[in-house]
Amino acid sequence: MVAVGNNRRTMADPVLTVAERLRPTFAKIAGGQESDPVVRRSDRADAQVNGSLALAKVLGKTPREVAQMVLDAADLSAVCSATEIAGPGFINITFSNSFLASELAVAAADTRLGVRLSPAPEVVDIDYSAPNVAKEMHVGHLRSTVIGDALVRMLEFVGHRVIRENHIGDWGTPFGMLIEHLIDLGEAEAANELSVGDLDSFYRQARTKFDASDEFKERARARVVLLQGGDDETLRMWKLLVGESTRYFDRVYRVLDVLLTSDDIMGESAYNHLLPEVVERLKKSGMLQTSDGAEVVFVDGFVNRDNEPLPLIIRKTDGGYNYATSDLACVIDRVERLGATRILYVVGAPQAQHLEMVGVVSRKAGWVPETTQMVHVAFGNVLGNDRKILKSRSGEVVKLDALLTEAVERAGTSVREKNAELSAEQQSEIARQVGIGAIKYADLSTDRIKDYVFDWERMLSFDGNTSPYLQYAHARICSIFRKAQIERQSVRSVTPTLEHEAERALALRLLQFDTAVWDTLDKYSPHRLCTYLYDLASEFSSFYEHCPVLRAESEAQKMSRLALCDFTARVMERGLSLLGIEAPEQM
Ligand code: ARG
């Protein structure tokens, strides 16, 4: 009965199904003219067909007349229990319960739960996380990591090939002073400081010396020259710095439970060999200019504060390359070597101008085919209660690993309280899932472009639009089955009957999972999927309140309701997992 993916018999979302059904009707009435049924969800009915208005203009009829023609020509009896022409010529539609039930059965039999595969799978390159070597990861990197991870999971789920790239800052002038500081400290001591994640203090010490001592400054400068010249001993020490830092990053990634691994590291240094080529190509295409001794590209449409043309600096006066140069090299590498057809940058909003300029220059240089999208998936700041950028109590950048540890500890308190009967081991596993989930969800559930206030109480609350609330909805369903000693698998072939209003509302919501995933990907906005899951959990709550499951009126009703429960739990679990959040079966 079920074909998976693009060959599905119908689409899971009934709104899409009706739009598909109406397409030939509209085409016939339009007589070859361009026309689209435009079906939308509606408050007045289950859905509303809006396309008659546009078609009326073309045909020289009133929209109500066209709406009537559509209803006469289309056979909607199998899917609708009521249709009504309303207002200026909308068609209000109420889906029949039997249609919803059969759509639900189709979606439930699908391992993808009704979510369509992409009709045109792409190679998507995604640049995210990107902390800097020998510097503390800050909450901005947390945002990039969490948002990027959710997007990777969703893009893969709909069938794209995803290339993860962690563009760590592992090159450039600061490495001169960092290496000299490493020499001063002694390698063993330096490694020790870095491996415990004391990156900021290492960086600060180096910086202080650099600012205070001319002798140190000179050494640092000479060291950069050695590094760029490929001196073996310098490279060895550089690798030591990079190695300690990336091991630390990796520990954070493991705790955070994201897909990034050390294989995904493609730091700035990896593009070194391409930098002369960037200059060469820009020169050939006549875009490179000299300005105050530096080699630059002036980018149309970009000006500085004084309204003067703003250049992208490719090569500095001292011959060194820039952050922008390696980003240009990245574009060449991603398009030409990796065959990316879409490039995403999950990078904070302050870098918008930089990325935009990189985009304009690489397109103008002809490196990026027209069909290849470059998207800046920008995000806002994480704020403290004072509405300023989140800082620790002592006023320093918040250390990510400390933050994650605190989340798990805080979650542990309520988990132990609520699950006294579980073993200590089980409790701490659940605390981990709840704590990490809370941090991720707090980040993902607000529109990414906005700032959000980091609030422990709120994110760990079991009420409201939070991860614990959603995880709890899932766990509660698992416990219904545990209590009744019924295998969840055993109700999967049951087609539910939707007698009660709350059952119907739940079914409608379940069938919107596909749309929720695709809307989320459309705008790279994980908060849309969060909102959907929150609505689903609320709908489930109301269903559970009104419709007894284990004490249903008949065995058939019980099985039907259990089928709704099971499908809800599957959508919840899958939805959370697309966000990178685990769903414990008990909590
Ligand atoms: N390392 C940079 C930072 O911490 C982010 C890099 C983003 N990616 C890029 N291709 N520029 O700000």
Coordinates of C-alpha atoms and ligand atoms in Angstrom, one line a residue:
M1 CA 0.0 0.0 0.0
V2 CA 2.8 2.4 0.7
A3 CA 5.5 3.6 -1.5
V4 CA 8.2 5.5 0.3
G5 CA 9.5 8.9 -0.7
N6 CA 8.7 10.6 -4.0
N7 CA 6.6 7.8 -5.3
R8 CA 4.1 8.0 -2.4
R9 CA 0.5 7.4 -3.4
T10 CA -0.5 10.6 -1.8
M11 CA 1.2 13.2 0.3
A12 CA 0.8 13.0 4.0
D13 CA -0.4 16.6 4.5
P14 CA -4.0 16.7 3.4
V15 CA -3.7 20.3 2.4
L16 CA -1.1 19.2 -0.2
T17 CA -3.2 16.2 -1.3
V18 CA -6.2 18.5 -2.0
A19 CA -3.9 21.0 -3.9
E20 CA -2.7 18.1 -6.0
R21 CA -6.2 16.9 -6.7
L22 CA -7.3 20.3 -7.7
R23 CA -4.4 21.0 -10.1
P24 CA -5.9 19.3 -13.1
T25 CA -9.3 20.9 -12.4
F26 CA -7.8 24.3 -12.4
A27 CA -5.8 23.6 -15.5
K28 CA -8.9 22.5 -17.3
I29 CA -10.9 25.5 -16.3
A30 CA -8.0 27.8 -17.1
G31 CA -7.8 26.4 -20.6
G32 CA -4.1 26.4 -20.8
Q33 CA -3.5 29.6 -18.8
E34 CA -1.1 29.5 -15.9
S35 CA -3.1 28.8 -12.7
D36 CA -2.5 27.4 -9.2
P37 CA -5.1 26.1 -6.7
V38 CA -3.3 27.7 -3.7
V39 CA -4.7 25.7 -0.8
R40 CA -3.9 27.0 2.7
R41 CA -4.7 25.9 6.2
S42 CA -7.5 28.1 7.6
D43 CA -9.1 29.0 10.9
R44 CA -12.6 28.8 9.5
A45 CA -12.3 25.3 8.1
D46 CA -9.6 22.7 7.7
A47 CA -8.3 24.4 4.6
Q48 CA -9.2 27.1 2.1
V49 CA -8.8 27.2 -1.6
N50 CA -7.8 30.6 -2.7
G51 CA -6.9 30.1 -6.4
S52 CA -10.3 31.1 -7.8
L53 CA -9.5 34.8 -7.3
A54 CA -6.6 34.9 -9.7
L55 CA -8.3 32.6 -12.2
A56 CA -11.4 34.9 -12.2
K57 CA -9.4 37.8 -13.6
V58 CA -8.1 35.6 -16.4
L59 CA -11.5 34.2 -17.3
G60 CA -13.5 37.5 -16.9
K61 CA -15.9 35.9 -14.4
T62 CA -16.5 36.6 -10.7
P63 CA -14.4 34.6 -8.3
R64 CA -17.6 33.0 -6.8
E65 CA -18.6 31.8 -10.3
V66 CA -15.1 30.3 -10.7
A67 CA -15.3 28.7 -7.3
Q68 CA -18.5 27.0 -8.3
M69 CA -17.0 25.8 -11.5
V70 CA -14.2 24.3 -9.5
L71 CA -16.5 22.5 -7.2
D72 CA -18.6 21.2 -10.1
A73 CA -15.6 19.9 -12.0
A74 CA -13.6 18.5 -9.1
D75 CA -14.6 15.3 -7.3
L76 CA -13.7 16.0 -3.7
S77 CA -16.3 13.6 -2.2
A78 CA -13.6 11.1 -1.3
V79 CA -11.7 13.7 0.8
C80 CA -14.1 16.2 2.0
S81 CA -17.1 16.0 4.2
A82 CA -18.1 19.5 3.5
T83 CA -17.3 22.3 1.0
E84 CA -18.6 25.8 1.0
I85 CA -18.0 28.9 -1.1
A86 CA -17.2 31.8 1.2
G87 CA -16.4 35.5 1.0
P88 CA -15.3 36.8 -2.3
G89 CA -14.8 33.3 -3.7
F90 CA -12.8 31.1 -1.4
I91 CA -13.7 27.5 -1.0
N92 CA -13.7 26.3 2.6
I93 CA -13.0 22.6 3.0
T94 CA -13.6 20.2 5.8
F95 CA -11.7 17.0 5.4
S96 CA -13.7 13.8 5.9
N97 CA -12.7 11.8 8.9
S98 CA -12.2 8.6 6.8
F99 CA -9.8 10.5 4.5
L100 CA -7.8 11.8 7.5
A101 CA -7.7 8.3 9.0
S102 CA -6.5 6.7 5.8
E103 CA -3.8 9.4 5.3
L104 CA -2.7 8.7 8.8
A105 CA -2.4 5.0 8.1
V106 CA -0.3 5.7 5.1
A107 CA 2.0 8.0 7.0
A108 CA 2.2 5.6 10.0
A109 CA 3.3 2.8 7.7
D110 CA 6.1 5.0 6.3
T111 CA 9.4 4.9 8.1
R112 CA 9.7 8.6 7.1
L113 CA 6.4 9.3 8.8
G114 CA 5.1 11.0 5.7
V115 CA 8.0 13.4 5.2
R116 CA 8.8 13.6 1.5
L117 CA 12.3 13.2 0.1
S118 CA 13.7 16.1 -1.9
P119 CA 12.8 15.8 -5.6
A120 CA 16.2 17.2 -6.5
P121 CA 18.8 16.1 -4.0
E122 CA 21.8 18.4 -3.8
V123 CA 25.4 18.4 -2.4
V124 CA 25.0 20.8 0.5
D125 CA 28.2 22.2 2.0
I126 CA 27.6 23.5 5.5
D127 CA 30.1 25.6 7.4
Y128 CA 29.4 25.7 11.1
S129 CA 30.8 25.7 14.6
A130 CA 34.2 27.1 13.6
P131 CA 35.8 28.0 16.9
N132 CA 39.3 29.5 17.0
V133 CA 42.4 27.6 18.1
A134 CA 43.8 28.6 21.5
K135 CA 40.7 30.6 22.2
E136 CA 37.8 29.7 24.3
M137 CA 34.7 28.6 22.4
H138 CA 32.0 31.1 23.2
V139 CA 28.2 30.9 23.2
G140 CA 28.2 32.1 19.6
H141 CA 30.0 28.9 18.6
L142 CA 27.4 27.0 20.6
R143 CA 24.7 28.6 18.6
S144 CA 26.4 27.8 15.3
T145 CA 27.1 24.3 16.4
V146 CA 23.6 23.6 17.6
I147 CA 21.8 25.2 14.6
G148 CA 24.2 23.7 12.1
D149 CA 23.8 20.2 13.6
A150 CA 20.0 20.4 13.4
L151 CA 20.2 21.6 9.7
V152 CA 22.6 18.8 8.9
R153 CA 20.2 16.2 10.3
M154 CA 17.2 17.6 8.5
L155 CA 19.0 18.1 5.1
E156 CA 20.2 14.5 5.3
F157 CA 16.7 13.3 6.3
V158 CA 15.2 14.7 3.1
G159 CA 17.9 13.1 1.0
H160 CA 20.6 15.7 0.4
R161 CA 24.3 14.8 0.5
V162 CA 25.7 16.9 3.3
I163 CA 29.3 17.9 3.7
R164 CA 30.0 19.2 7.2
E165 CA 32.9 21.7 7.4
N166 CA 34.3 23.0 10.6
H167 CA 36.2 26.1 9.5
I168 CA 38.3 26.5 12.6
G169 CA 40.5 29.6 13.0
D170 CA 43.9 27.9 13.0
W171 CA 46.0 30.3 10.9
G172 CA 47.1 33.9 10.8
T173 CA 49.3 36.4 12.7
P174 CA 48.2 35.5 16.3
F175 CA 50.0 32.2 15.9
G176 CA 53.3 34.0 16.0
M177 CA 52.7 35.1 19.5
L178 CA 51.0 31.9 20.5
I179 CA 53.9 29.8 19.5
E180 CA 56.4 32.1 21.2
H181 CA 54.3 31.9 24.3
L182 CA 54.3 28.1 24.0
I183 CA 58.1 28.2 23.8
D184 CA 58.3 30.4 26.9
L185 CA 56.0 28.2 28.9
G186 CA 57.6 25.0 27.8
E187 CA 55.7 22.5 25.7
A188 CA 54.6 20.2 28.5
E189 CA 53.1 23.0 30.6
A190 CA 51.5 24.7 27.5
A191 CA 49.9 21.4 26.5
N192 CA 48.7 20.9 30.0
E193 CA 47.0 24.4 30.1
L194 CA 45.4 23.9 26.8
S195 CA 44.2 20.4 27.4
V196 CA 42.2 21.3 30.4
G197 CA 40.5 23.9 28.2
D198 CA 42.1 26.9 29.7
L199 CA 42.4 28.4 26.3
D200 CA 41.5 32.0 27.1
S201 CA 44.1 32.4 29.8
F202 CA 46.7 31.0 27.4
Y203 CA 45.7 33.5 24.7
R204 CA 45.5 36.4 27.2
Q205 CA 49.0 35.7 28.5
A206 CA 50.4 35.7 25.0
R207 CA 48.5 38.9 24.2
T208 CA 49.7 40.6 27.3
K209 CA 53.3 39.8 26.6
F210 CA 52.8 40.9 23.0
D211 CA 51.5 44.3 24.1
A212 CA 54.1 44.8 26.8
S213 CA 57.3 43.7 25.3
D214 CA 59.0 44.8 22.0
E215 CA 61.3 41.9 22.2
F216 CA 58.4 39.5 22.4
K217 CA 56.6 41.3 19.6
E218 CA 59.7 41.0 17.4
R219 CA 59.9 37.2 18.1
A220 CA 56.2 36.8 17.4
R221 CA 56.6 38.6 14.0
A222 CA 59.6 36.5 13.1
R223 CA 57.7 33.4 14.1
V224 CA 54.8 34.2 11.7
V225 CA 57.3 34.4 8.9
L226 CA 58.7 31.0 9.8
L227 CA 55.2 29.6 10.0
Q228 CA 54.2 30.9 6.7
G229 CA 57.5 29.8 5.2
G230 CA 56.7 26.2 6.3
D231 CA 59.6 25.9 8.8
D232 CA 59.4 22.3 10.2
E233 CA 60.1 23.1 13.8
T234 CA 57.5 25.9 13.8
L235 CA 54.9 23.8 12.1
R236 CA 55.5 21.1 14.7
M237 CA 54.7 23.5 17.5
W238 CA 51.8 25.0 15.6
K239 CA 50.4 21.4 15.3
L240 CA 50.7 21.0 19.0
L241 CA 48.6 24.0 19.6
V242 CA 46.0 23.0 17.1
G243 CA 46.0 19.4 18.4
E244 CA 45.3 20.4 22.0
S245 CA 42.6 22.8 21.0
T246 CA 40.8 20.5 18.7
R247 CA 40.9 17.7 21.3
Y248 CA 39.2 20.2 23.6
F249 CA 36.6 21.2 21.0
D250 CA 35.9 17.5 20.3
R251 CA 35.2 16.9 24.0
V252 CA 32.6 19.7 23.9
Y253 CA 31.1 18.2 20.7
R254 CA 30.8 14.8 22.4
V255 CA 29.1 16.2 25.5
L256 CA 26.8 18.3 23.2
D257 CA 26.1 15.1 21.2
V258 CA 26.5 16.6 17.8
L259 CA 27.5 14.9 14.5
L260 CA 30.7 16.9 14.0
T261 CA 33.9 14.8 14.2
S262 CA 37.6 15.6 13.8
D263 CA 37.2 14.5 10.2
D264 CA 35.0 17.5 9.5
I265 CA 37.8 20.0 10.4
M266 CA 38.7 22.2 7.4
G267 CA 40.4 25.1 9.1
E268 CA 41.7 28.2 7.6
S269 CA 45.1 26.6 7.3
A270 CA 43.7 24.0 4.9
Y271 CA 43.3 26.6 2.2
N272 CA 46.8 27.9 2.4
H273 CA 47.9 26.3 -0.8
L274 CA 45.0 28.0 -2.6
L275 CA 45.7 31.5 -1.5
P276 CA 48.2 32.5 -4.3
E277 CA 45.7 31.0 -6.8
V278 CA 42.9 33.3 -5.4
V279 CA 45.2 36.3 -6.1
E280 CA 46.2 35.0 -9.5
R281 CA 42.6 34.4 -10.6
L282 CA 41.4 37.8 -9.3
K283 CA 44.4 39.4 -11.1
K284 CA 43.5 37.7 -14.4
S285 CA 39.9 38.7 -14.3
G286 CA 41.0 42.3 -13.7
M287 CA 39.3 42.6 -10.3
L288 CA 42.5 43.1 -8.2
Q289 CA 43.6 46.6 -7.4
T290 CA 46.3 48.2 -5.3
S291 CA 45.2 50.5 -2.5
D292 CA 47.6 51.9 0.0
G293 CA 50.1 49.1 -0.8
A294 CA 47.5 46.3 -0.2
E295 CA 45.9 44.2 -2.9
V296 CA 42.2 44.6 -2.8
V297 CA 38.9 44.1 -4.6
F298 CA 36.4 46.9 -4.6
V299 CA 33.0 45.4 -4.3
D300 CA 30.1 47.2 -6.0
G301 CA 27.5 48.5 -3.7
F302 CA 29.6 48.3 -0.5
V303 CA 30.8 51.5 1.2
N304 CA 32.3 52.3 4.6
R305 CA 30.9 54.7 7.2
D306 CA 32.3 57.7 5.3
N307 CA 30.5 56.5 2.1
E308 CA 33.8 55.6 0.5
P309 CA 34.0 52.4 -1.6
L310 CA 34.8 49.5 0.7
P311 CA 37.4 47.0 -0.5
L312 CA 37.7 43.3 0.4
I313 CA 41.4 43.1 1.4
I314 CA 43.0 40.1 -0.3
R315 CA 46.7 40.7 0.5
K316 CA 47.9 43.0 3.2
T317 CA 50.8 45.5 2.8
D318 CA 53.1 43.0 4.6
G319 CA 52.3 40.3 2.0
G320 CA 50.1 38.4 4.5
Y321 CA 46.7 37.0 3.4
N322 CA 43.4 37.8 5.1
Y323 CA 40.4 36.1 6.6
A324 CA 38.5 37.0 3.4
T325 CA 41.2 35.5 1.2
S326 CA 40.7 32.1 2.8
D327 CA 37.0 32.4 2.5
L328 CA 37.4 33.0 -1.2
A329 CA 39.6 30.0 -1.4
C330 CA 36.9 28.0 0.4
V331 CA 34.4 28.9 -2.2
I332 CA 36.6 27.6 -5.0
D333 CA 37.3 24.5 -3.1
R334 CA 33.7 23.8 -2.2
V335 CA 32.4 24.3 -5.7
E336 CA 35.2 22.8 -7.7
R337 CA 36.6 20.0 -5.6
L338 CA 33.6 19.1 -3.5
G339 CA 30.9 19.8 -6.1
A340 CA 28.7 21.6 -3.7
T341 CA 25.5 22.9 -5.3
R342 CA 24.6 24.8 -2.1
I343 CA 26.8 26.4 0.5
L344 CA 25.5 27.4 3.9
Y345 CA 27.3 29.5 6.4
V346 CA 26.0 29.2 9.9
V347 CA 27.8 32.2 11.2
G348 CA 26.8 35.1 13.5
A349 CA 24.9 38.1 12.1
P350 CA 27.9 40.5 12.6
Q351 CA 29.7 38.7 9.8
A352 CA 26.9 39.4 7.3
Q353 CA 28.8 42.1 5.4
H354 CA 32.0 40.0 5.2
L355 CA 30.1 37.0 3.8
E356 CA 28.1 39.0 1.5
M357 CA 31.2 40.6 0.0
V358 CA 32.8 37.2 -0.4
G359 CA 29.7 36.0 -2.2
V360 CA 29.6 39.0 -4.6
V361 CA 33.3 38.7 -5.4
S362 CA 33.2 35.0 -6.0
R363 CA 30.2 35.3 -8.3
K364 CA 31.7 38.2 -10.2
A365 CA 34.9 36.2 -10.6
G366 CA 32.8 33.4 -12.1
W367 CA 33.6 30.7 -9.5
V368 CA 30.0 30.1 -8.5
P369 CA 27.4 28.8 -11.0
E370 CA 24.2 30.7 -11.1
T371 CA 22.3 27.8 -9.8
T372 CA 24.5 27.4 -6.7
Q373 CA 23.0 29.1 -3.7
M374 CA 25.2 30.7 -1.0
V375 CA 23.2 31.3 2.1
H376 CA 24.3 33.1 5.3
V377 CA 22.3 31.3 8.0
A378 CA 22.8 34.2 10.5
F379 CA 21.9 34.2 14.1
G380 CA 21.7 36.6 17.0
N381 CA 23.3 36.8 20.4
V382 CA 22.8 34.8 23.6
L383 CA 22.0 37.3 26.3
G384 CA 22.2 37.2 30.1
N385 CA 19.4 38.3 32.4
D386 CA 20.7 41.8 32.2
R387 CA 20.0 41.6 28.4
K388 CA 23.7 42.0 27.7
I389 CA 25.9 39.4 26.0
L390 CA 26.0 36.4 28.3
K391 CA 29.0 36.5 30.6
S392 CA 30.0 34.4 33.6
R393 CA 29.7 35.8 37.1
S394 CA 33.3 37.0 37.0
G395 CA 32.6 38.8 33.8
E396 CA 34.4 36.5 31.5
V397 CA 33.2 34.6 28.5
V398 CA 31.1 31.7 29.6
K399 CA 33.0 28.5 29.2
L400 CA 31.0 26.0 27.1
D401 CA 32.0 22.9 28.9
A402 CA 31.1 24.4 32.3
L403 CA 27.7 25.5 30.9
L404 CA 26.9 22.0 29.7
T405 CA 28.0 20.4 33.0
E406 CA 25.7 22.8 34.8
A407 CA 22.8 22.0 32.5
V408 CA 23.1 18.3 33.3
E409 CA 23.5 18.9 37.0
R410 CA 20.4 21.1 37.1
A411 CA 18.4 18.6 35.1
G412 CA 19.5 15.9 37.5
T413 CA 17.8 17.5 40.4
S414 CA 14.3 17.2 38.9
V415 CA 15.0 13.9 37.2
R416 CA 16.0 12.3 40.5
E417 CA 12.9 13.7 42.2
K418 CA 10.5 12.5 39.5
N419 CA 12.1 9.1 39.0
A420 CA 13.1 7.9 42.5
E421 CA 12.5 4.3 41.5
L422 CA 15.2 4.3 38.8
S423 CA 18.8 3.4 39.4
A424 CA 21.4 6.1 39.8
E425 CA 22.8 5.2 36.5
Q426 CA 19.5 5.5 34.7
Q427 CA 18.8 8.8 36.4
S428 CA 22.1 10.3 35.3
E429 CA 21.6 9.1 31.7
I430 CA 18.1 10.8 31.6
A431 CA 19.6 13.9 33.3
R432 CA 22.1 14.1 30.5
Q433 CA 19.4 13.8 27.8
V434 CA 17.2 16.4 29.5
G435 CA 20.0 18.9 30.3
I436 CA 21.6 18.9 26.9
G437 CA 18.2 18.8 25.2
A438 CA 17.2 21.9 27.2
I439 CA 20.3 23.9 26.1
K440 CA 19.8 22.9 22.5
Y441 CA 16.1 23.5 22.4
A442 CA 16.3 27.0 24.1
D443 CA 18.7 27.9 21.3
L444 CA 16.7 26.4 18.5
S445 CA 13.2 27.4 19.5
T446 CA 13.6 31.1 19.1
D447 CA 13.8 32.6 15.6
R448 CA 17.6 32.2 15.0
I449 CA 18.0 35.8 13.8
K450 CA 16.9 37.2 17.1
D451 CA 18.8 37.4 20.4
Y452 CA 17.6 35.2 23.2
V453 CA 17.9 35.4 26.9
F454 CA 19.7 32.4 28.5
D455 CA 17.4 31.4 31.3
W456 CA 18.0 28.2 33.3
E457 CA 14.6 28.1 34.9
R458 CA 12.7 28.5 31.7
M459 CA 14.7 26.1 29.6
L460 CA 14.5 23.3 32.2
S461 CA 10.9 23.8 32.9
F462 CA 8.5 20.9 32.3
D463 CA 5.9 23.3 31.1
G464 CA 5.8 25.5 28.1
N465 CA 7.7 25.5 24.9
T466 CA 10.7 23.6 26.3
S467 CA 12.6 20.4 25.5
P468 CA 11.6 18.7 28.8
Y469 CA 8.0 19.3 28.0
L470 CA 8.3 17.6 24.6
Q471 CA 10.5 14.8 26.0
Y472 CA 8.0 14.3 28.7
A473 CA 5.1 14.0 26.2
H474 CA 7.1 11.3 24.5
A475 CA 8.0 9.5 27.7
R476 CA 4.4 9.6 28.9
I477 CA 3.2 7.8 25.7
C478 CA 5.9 5.2 26.2
S479 CA 4.7 4.7 29.8
I480 CA 1.1 4.1 28.6
F481 CA 2.3 1.2 26.5
R482 CA 4.5 -0.1 29.4
K483 CA 1.6 0.0 31.8
A484 CA -0.7 -1.8 29.4
Q485 CA 2.1 -4.3 28.4
I486 CA 1.3 -3.7 24.8
E487 CA 4.1 -3.7 22.1
R488 CA 4.0 -0.4 20.3
Q489 CA 4.7 -2.3 17.1
S490 CA 1.5 -4.2 17.4
V491 CA -0.8 -1.2 16.9
R492 CA 1.0 0.1 13.8
S493 CA -1.4 -1.5 11.3
V494 CA -4.5 -0.1 13.0
T495 CA -6.3 2.6 11.1
P496 CA -7.6 4.9 13.7
T497 CA -11.2 6.1 13.8
L498 CA -11.4 9.8 14.5
E499 CA -14.6 10.1 16.5
H500 CA -13.8 12.7 19.1
E501 CA -12.9 16.3 18.1
A502 CA -9.6 16.0 20.0
E503 CA -8.7 12.8 18.0
R504 CA -9.4 14.7 14.8
A505 CA -7.3 17.7 15.9
L506 CA -4.4 15.4 16.8
A507 CA -4.6 13.6 13.5
L508 CA -4.6 16.9 11.5
R509 CA -1.5 18.0 13.4
L510 CA 0.3 14.6 12.9
L511 CA -0.3 15.0 9.2
Q512 CA 1.5 18.3 9.2
F513 CA 4.9 16.8 10.1
D514 CA 6.0 16.8 6.5
T515 CA 5.1 20.5 6.0
A516 CA 6.8 21.4 9.3
V517 CA 10.1 19.8 8.2
W518 CA 9.9 21.4 4.8
D519 CA 9.0 24.8 6.1
T520 CA 11.9 24.6 8.5
L521 CA 14.3 23.8 5.7
D522 CA 12.9 26.4 3.4
K523 CA 14.0 29.2 5.7
Y524 CA 16.7 27.3 7.6
S525 CA 14.7 28.1 10.7
P526 CA 14.6 25.3 13.3
H527 CA 12.2 27.2 15.5
R528 CA 9.5 26.3 13.0
L529 CA 9.9 22.6 13.7
C530 CA 10.0 23.4 17.5
T531 CA 6.7 25.3 17.3
Y532 CA 5.2 22.3 15.4
L533 CA 6.4 19.8 18.1
Y534 CA 5.1 22.1 20.8
D535 CA 1.7 22.3 19.1
L536 CA 1.7 18.6 18.7
A537 CA 2.5 18.0 22.4
S538 CA -0.3 20.4 23.4
E539 CA -2.7 18.7 21.0
F540 CA -1.8 15.4 22.5
S541 CA -2.3 16.6 26.0
S542 CA -5.8 17.7 25.1
F543 CA -6.5 14.4 23.4
Y544 CA -5.3 12.5 26.4
E545 CA -7.4 14.6 28.7
H546 CA -10.6 14.0 26.7
C547 CA -10.1 10.5 25.3
P548 CA -9.4 7.7 27.8
V549 CA -7.0 5.3 26.1
L550 CA -6.6 2.2 28.3
R551 CA -10.1 2.7 29.7
A552 CA -11.7 3.3 26.3
E553 CA -15.3 2.1 25.7
S554 CA -14.3 -0.8 23.5
E555 CA -11.3 -2.8 22.4
A556 CA -11.5 -1.3 19.0
Q557 CA -11.5 2.3 20.4
K558 CA -8.6 1.4 22.6
M559 CA -6.6 0.1 19.7
S560 CA -7.5 3.1 17.6
R561 CA -6.4 5.5 20.4
L562 CA -3.2 3.5 21.0
A563 CA -2.4 3.9 17.4
L564 CA -2.7 7.6 17.7
C565 CA -0.5 7.5 20.8
D566 CA 2.1 5.5 19.0
F567 CA 2.2 7.7 16.0
T568 CA 2.4 10.8 18.1
A569 CA 5.4 9.3 20.0
R570 CA 7.1 8.4 16.7
V571 CA 6.7 11.9 15.3
M572 CA 7.9 13.5 18.6
E573 CA 10.9 11.3 18.7
R574 CA 11.8 11.8 15.1
G575 CA 11.2 15.5 15.3
L576 CA 13.4 15.9 18.4
S577 CA 16.1 13.8 16.8
L578 CA 16.1 16.1 13.7
L579 CA 16.8 18.8 16.2
G580 CA 19.6 16.7 17.7
I581 CA 17.7 16.0 20.9
E582 CA 17.2 12.6 22.4
A583 CA 13.9 11.3 23.6
P584 CA 14.2 9.1 26.7
E585 CA 11.4 6.5 27.2
Q586 CA 11.1 7.2 30.8
M587 CA 11.6 10.5 32.8
Ligands
ARG1 N1 36.2 31.3 13.2 C1 35.3 32.4 12.9 C2 34.8 33.0 14.2 O1 35.0 32.5 15.3 C3 34.1 31.8 12.2 C4 34.3 31.2 10.9 C5 33.1 31.1 10.0 N2 33.2 30.5 8.8 C6 33.8 31.2 7.7 N3 33.9 30.5 6.6 N4 34.2 32.4 7.7 O2 34.3 34.1 14.2

